[in-house]
PDB file of N, CA and C in Angstrom:
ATOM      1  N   UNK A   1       0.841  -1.182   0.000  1.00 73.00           N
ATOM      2  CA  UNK A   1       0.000   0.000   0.000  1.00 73.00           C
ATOM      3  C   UNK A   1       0.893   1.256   0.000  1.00 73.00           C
ATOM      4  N   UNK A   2       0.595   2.385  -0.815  1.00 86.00           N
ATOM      5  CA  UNK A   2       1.239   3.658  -0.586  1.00 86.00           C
ATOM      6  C   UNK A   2       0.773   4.422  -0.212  1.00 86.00           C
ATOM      7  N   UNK A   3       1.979   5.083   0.459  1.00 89.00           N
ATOM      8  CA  UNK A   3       2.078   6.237   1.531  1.00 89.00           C
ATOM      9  C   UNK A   3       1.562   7.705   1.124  1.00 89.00           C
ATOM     10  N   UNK A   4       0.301   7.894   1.466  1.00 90.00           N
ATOM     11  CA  UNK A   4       0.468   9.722   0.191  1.00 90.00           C
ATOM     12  C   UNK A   4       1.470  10.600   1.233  1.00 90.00           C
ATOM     13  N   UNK A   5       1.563  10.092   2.492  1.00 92.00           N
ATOM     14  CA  UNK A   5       2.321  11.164   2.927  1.00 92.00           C
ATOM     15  C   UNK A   5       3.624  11.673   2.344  1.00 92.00           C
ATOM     16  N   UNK A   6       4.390  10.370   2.099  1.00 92.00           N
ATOM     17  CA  UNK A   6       5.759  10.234   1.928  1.00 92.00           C
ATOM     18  C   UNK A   6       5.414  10.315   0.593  1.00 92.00           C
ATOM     19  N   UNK A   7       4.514  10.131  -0.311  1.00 92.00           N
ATOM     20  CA  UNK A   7       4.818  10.722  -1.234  1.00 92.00           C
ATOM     21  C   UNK A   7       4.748  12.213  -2.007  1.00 92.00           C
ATOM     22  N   UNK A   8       3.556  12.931  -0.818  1.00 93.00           N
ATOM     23  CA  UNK A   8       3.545  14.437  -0.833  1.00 93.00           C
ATOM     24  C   UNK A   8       5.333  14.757  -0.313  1.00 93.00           C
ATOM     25  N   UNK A   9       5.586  14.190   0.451  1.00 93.00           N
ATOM     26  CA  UNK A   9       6.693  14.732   1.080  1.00 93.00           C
ATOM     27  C   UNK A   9       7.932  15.042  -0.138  1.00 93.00           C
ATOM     28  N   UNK A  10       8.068  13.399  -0.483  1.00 93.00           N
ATOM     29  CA  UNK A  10       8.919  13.583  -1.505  1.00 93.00           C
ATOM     30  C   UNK A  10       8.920  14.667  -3.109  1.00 93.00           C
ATOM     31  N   UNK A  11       7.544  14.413  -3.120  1.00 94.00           N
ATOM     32  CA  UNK A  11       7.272  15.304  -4.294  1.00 94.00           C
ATOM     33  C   UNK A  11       7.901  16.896  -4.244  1.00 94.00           C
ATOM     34  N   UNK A  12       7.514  17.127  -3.168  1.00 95.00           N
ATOM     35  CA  UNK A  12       8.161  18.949  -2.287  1.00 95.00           C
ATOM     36  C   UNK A  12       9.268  18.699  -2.353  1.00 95.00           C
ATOM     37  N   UNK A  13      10.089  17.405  -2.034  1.00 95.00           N
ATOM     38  CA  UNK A  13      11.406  17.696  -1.708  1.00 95.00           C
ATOM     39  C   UNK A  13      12.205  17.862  -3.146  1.00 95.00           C
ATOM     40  N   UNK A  14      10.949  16.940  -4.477  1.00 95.00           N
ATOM     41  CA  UNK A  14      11.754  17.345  -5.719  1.00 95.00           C
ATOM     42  C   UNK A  14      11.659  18.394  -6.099  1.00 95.00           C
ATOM     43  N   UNK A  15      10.639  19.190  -6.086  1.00 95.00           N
ATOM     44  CA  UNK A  15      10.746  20.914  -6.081  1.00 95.00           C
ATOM     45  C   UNK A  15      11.395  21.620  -5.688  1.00 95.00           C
ATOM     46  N   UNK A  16      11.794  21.351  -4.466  1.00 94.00           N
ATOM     47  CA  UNK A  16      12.813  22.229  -4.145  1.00 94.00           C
ATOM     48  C   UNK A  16      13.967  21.950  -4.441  1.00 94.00           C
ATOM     49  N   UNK A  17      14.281  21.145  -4.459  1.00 95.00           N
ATOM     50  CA  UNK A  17      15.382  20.849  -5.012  1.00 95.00           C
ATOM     51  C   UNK A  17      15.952  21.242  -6.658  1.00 95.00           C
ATOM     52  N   UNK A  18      14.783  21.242  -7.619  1.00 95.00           N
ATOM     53  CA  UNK A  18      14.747  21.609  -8.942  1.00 95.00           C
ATOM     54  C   UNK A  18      15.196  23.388  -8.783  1.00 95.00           C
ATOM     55  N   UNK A  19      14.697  23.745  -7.151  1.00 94.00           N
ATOM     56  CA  UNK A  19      14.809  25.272  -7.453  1.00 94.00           C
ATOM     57  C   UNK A  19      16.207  25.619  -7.179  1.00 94.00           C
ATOM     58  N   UNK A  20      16.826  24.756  -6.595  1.00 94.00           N
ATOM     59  CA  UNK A  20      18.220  25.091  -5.757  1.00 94.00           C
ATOM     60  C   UNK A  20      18.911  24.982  -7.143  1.00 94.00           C
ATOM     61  N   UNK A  21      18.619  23.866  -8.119  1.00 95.00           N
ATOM     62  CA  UNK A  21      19.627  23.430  -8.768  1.00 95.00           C
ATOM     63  C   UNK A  21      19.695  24.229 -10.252  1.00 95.00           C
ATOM     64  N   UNK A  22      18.419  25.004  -9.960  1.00 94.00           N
ATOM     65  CA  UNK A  22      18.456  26.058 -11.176  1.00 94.00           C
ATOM     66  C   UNK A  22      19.248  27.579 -10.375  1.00 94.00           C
ATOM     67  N   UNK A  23      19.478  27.634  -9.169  1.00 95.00           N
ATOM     68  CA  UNK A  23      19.831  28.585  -8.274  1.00 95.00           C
ATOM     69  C   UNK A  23      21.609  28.786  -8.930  1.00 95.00           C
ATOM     70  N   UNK A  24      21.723  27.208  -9.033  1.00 95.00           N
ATOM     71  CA  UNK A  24      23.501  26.847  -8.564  1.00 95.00           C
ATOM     72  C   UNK A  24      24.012  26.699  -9.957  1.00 95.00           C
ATOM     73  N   UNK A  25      23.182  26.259 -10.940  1.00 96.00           N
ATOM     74  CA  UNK A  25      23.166  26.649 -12.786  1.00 96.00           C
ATOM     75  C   UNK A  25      23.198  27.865 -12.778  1.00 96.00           C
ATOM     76  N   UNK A  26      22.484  28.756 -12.402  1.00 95.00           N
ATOM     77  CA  UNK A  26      22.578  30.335 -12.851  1.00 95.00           C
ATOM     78  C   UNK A  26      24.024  30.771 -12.406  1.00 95.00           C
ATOM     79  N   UNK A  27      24.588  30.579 -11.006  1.00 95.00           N
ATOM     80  CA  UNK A  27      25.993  31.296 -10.217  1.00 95.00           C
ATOM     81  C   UNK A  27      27.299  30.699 -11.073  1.00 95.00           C
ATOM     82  N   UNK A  28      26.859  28.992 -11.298  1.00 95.00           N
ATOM     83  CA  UNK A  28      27.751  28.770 -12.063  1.00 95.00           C
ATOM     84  C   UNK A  28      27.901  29.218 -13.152  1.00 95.00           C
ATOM     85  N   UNK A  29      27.110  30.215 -14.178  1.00 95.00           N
ATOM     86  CA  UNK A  29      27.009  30.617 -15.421  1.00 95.00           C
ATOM     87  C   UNK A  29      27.634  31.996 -15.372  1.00 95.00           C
ATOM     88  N   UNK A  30      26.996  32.758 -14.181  1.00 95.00           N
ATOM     89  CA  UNK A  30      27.448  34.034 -13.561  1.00 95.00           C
ATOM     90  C   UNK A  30      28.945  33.937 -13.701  1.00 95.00           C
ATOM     91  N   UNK A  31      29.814  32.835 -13.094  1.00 94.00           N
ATOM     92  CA  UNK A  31      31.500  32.735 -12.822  1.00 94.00           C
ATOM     93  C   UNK A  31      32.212  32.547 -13.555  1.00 94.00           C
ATOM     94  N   UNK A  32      31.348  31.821 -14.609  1.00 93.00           N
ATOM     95  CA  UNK A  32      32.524  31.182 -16.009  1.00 93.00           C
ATOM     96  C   UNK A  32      32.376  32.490 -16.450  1.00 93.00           C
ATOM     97  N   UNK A  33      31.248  33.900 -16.934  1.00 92.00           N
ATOM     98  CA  UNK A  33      31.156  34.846 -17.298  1.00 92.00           C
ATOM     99  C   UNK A  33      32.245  35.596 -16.448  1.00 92.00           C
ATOM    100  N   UNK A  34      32.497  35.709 -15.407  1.00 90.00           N
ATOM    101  CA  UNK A  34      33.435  36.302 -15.138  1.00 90.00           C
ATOM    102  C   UNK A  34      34.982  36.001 -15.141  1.00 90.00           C
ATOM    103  N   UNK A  35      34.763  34.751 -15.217  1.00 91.00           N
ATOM    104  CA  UNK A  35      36.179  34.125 -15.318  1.00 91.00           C
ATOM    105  C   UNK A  35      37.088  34.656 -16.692  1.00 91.00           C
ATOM    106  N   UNK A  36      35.897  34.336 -17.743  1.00 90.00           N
ATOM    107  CA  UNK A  36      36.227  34.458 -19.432  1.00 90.00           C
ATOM    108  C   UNK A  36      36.412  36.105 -19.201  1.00 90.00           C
ATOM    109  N   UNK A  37      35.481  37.102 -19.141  1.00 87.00           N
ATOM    110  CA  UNK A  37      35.749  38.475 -19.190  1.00 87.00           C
ATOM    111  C   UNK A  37      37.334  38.581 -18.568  1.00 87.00           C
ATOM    112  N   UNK A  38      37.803  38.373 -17.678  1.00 86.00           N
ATOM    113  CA  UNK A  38      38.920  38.215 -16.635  1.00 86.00           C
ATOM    114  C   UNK A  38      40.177  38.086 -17.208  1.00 86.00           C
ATOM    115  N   UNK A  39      39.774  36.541 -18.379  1.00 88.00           N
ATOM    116  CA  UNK A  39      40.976  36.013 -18.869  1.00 88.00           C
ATOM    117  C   UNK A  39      41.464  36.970 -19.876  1.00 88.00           C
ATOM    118  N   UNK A  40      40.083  37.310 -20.606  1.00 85.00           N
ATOM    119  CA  UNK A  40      40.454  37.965 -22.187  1.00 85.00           C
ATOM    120  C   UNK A  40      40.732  39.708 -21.823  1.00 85.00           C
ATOM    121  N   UNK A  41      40.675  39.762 -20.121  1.00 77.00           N
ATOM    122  CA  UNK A  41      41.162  41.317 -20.308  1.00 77.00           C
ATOM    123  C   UNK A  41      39.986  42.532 -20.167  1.00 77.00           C
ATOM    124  N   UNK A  42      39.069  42.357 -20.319  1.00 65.00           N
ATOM    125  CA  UNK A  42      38.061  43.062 -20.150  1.00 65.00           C
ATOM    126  C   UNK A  42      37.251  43.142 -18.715  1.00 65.00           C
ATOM    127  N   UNK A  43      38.150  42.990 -17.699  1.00 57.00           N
ATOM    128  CA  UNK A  43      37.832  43.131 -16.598  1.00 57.00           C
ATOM    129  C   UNK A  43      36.534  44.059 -16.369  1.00 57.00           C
ATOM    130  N   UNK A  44      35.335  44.005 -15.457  1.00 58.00           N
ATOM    131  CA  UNK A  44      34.653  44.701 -15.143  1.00 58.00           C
ATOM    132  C   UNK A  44      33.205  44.526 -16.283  1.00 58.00           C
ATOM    133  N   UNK A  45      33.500  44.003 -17.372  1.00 59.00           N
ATOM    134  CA  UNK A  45      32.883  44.405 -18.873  1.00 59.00           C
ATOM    135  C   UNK A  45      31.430  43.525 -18.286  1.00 59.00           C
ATOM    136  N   UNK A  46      30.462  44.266 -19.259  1.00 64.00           N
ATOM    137  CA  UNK A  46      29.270  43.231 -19.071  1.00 64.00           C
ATOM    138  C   UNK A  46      29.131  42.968 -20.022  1.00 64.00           C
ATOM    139  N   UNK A  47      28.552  41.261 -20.693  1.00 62.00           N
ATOM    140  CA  UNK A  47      28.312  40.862 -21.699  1.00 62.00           C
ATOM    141  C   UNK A  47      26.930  41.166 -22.516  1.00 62.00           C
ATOM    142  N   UNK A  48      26.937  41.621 -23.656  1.00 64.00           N
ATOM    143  CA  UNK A  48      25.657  42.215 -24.075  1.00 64.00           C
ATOM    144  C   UNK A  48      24.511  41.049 -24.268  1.00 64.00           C
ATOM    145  N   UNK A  49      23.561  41.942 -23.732  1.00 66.00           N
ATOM    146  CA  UNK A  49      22.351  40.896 -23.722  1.00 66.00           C
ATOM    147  C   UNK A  49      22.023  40.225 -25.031  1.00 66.00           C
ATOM    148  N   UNK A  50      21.160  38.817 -25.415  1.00 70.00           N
ATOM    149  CA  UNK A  50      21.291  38.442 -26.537  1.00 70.00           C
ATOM    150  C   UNK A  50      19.758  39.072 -27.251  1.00 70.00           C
ATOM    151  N   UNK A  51      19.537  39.288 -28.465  1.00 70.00           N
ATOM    152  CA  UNK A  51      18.528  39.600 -28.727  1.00 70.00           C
ATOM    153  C   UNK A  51      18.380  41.330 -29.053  1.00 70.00           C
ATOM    154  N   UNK A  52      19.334  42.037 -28.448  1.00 63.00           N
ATOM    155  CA  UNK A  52      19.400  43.360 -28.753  1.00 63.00           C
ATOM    156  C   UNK A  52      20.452  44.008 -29.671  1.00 63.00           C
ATOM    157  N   UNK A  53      19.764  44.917 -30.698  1.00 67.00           N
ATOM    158  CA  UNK A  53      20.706  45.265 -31.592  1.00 67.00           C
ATOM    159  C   UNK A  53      21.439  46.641 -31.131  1.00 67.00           C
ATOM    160  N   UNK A  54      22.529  46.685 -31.671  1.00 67.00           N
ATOM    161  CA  UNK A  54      22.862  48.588 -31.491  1.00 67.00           C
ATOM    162  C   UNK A  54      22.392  49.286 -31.678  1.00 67.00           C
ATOM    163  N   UNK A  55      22.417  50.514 -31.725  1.00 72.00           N
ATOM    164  CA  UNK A  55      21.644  51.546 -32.244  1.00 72.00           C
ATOM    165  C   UNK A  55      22.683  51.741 -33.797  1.00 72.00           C
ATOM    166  N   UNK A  56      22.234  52.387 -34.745  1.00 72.00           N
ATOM    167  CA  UNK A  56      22.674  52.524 -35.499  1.00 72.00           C
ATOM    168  C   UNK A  56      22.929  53.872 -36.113  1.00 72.00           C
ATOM    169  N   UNK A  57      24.623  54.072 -36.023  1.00 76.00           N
ATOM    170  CA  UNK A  57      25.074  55.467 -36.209  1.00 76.00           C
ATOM    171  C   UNK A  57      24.849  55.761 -37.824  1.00 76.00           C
ATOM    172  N   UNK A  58      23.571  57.132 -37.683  1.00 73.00           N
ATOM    173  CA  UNK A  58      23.907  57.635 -39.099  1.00 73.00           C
ATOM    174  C   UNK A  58      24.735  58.604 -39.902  1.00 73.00           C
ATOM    175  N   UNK A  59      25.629  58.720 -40.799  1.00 67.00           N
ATOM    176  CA  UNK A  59      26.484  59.544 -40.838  1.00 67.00           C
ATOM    177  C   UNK A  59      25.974  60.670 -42.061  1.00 67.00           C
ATOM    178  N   UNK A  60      26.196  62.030 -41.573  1.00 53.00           N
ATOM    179  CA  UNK A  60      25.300  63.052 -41.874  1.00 53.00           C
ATOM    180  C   UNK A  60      25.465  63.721 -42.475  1.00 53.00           C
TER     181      UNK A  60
END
């Protein structure tokens, strides 16, 4: 026979856990970004968001 307790229980515990591990994916993504900026010299630099274009200089 099954347990709904233990299996409510467990179910929460995979949620949270899914949230930590998207927590510890993001910091780790955060570090290699800083690591790479670091290596190549561009200390401080932020990487441009994806999806956005420049503005575009017109010459007059």
């Amino acid at each position: 026979m099954k347990n709904p307790f233990l299996s409510l229980w467990l179910s929460q515990a995979n949620a949270c856990a899914g949230v930590v591990r998207g927590f510890w994916a993001g910091e780790m993504k955060r570090q290699q970004t800083a690591m790479i900026s670091a290596m190549s010299g561009k200390a401080g630099a932020k990487p441009r968001a994806k999806g956005k274009k420049r503005p575009s200089r017109k010459s007059g």
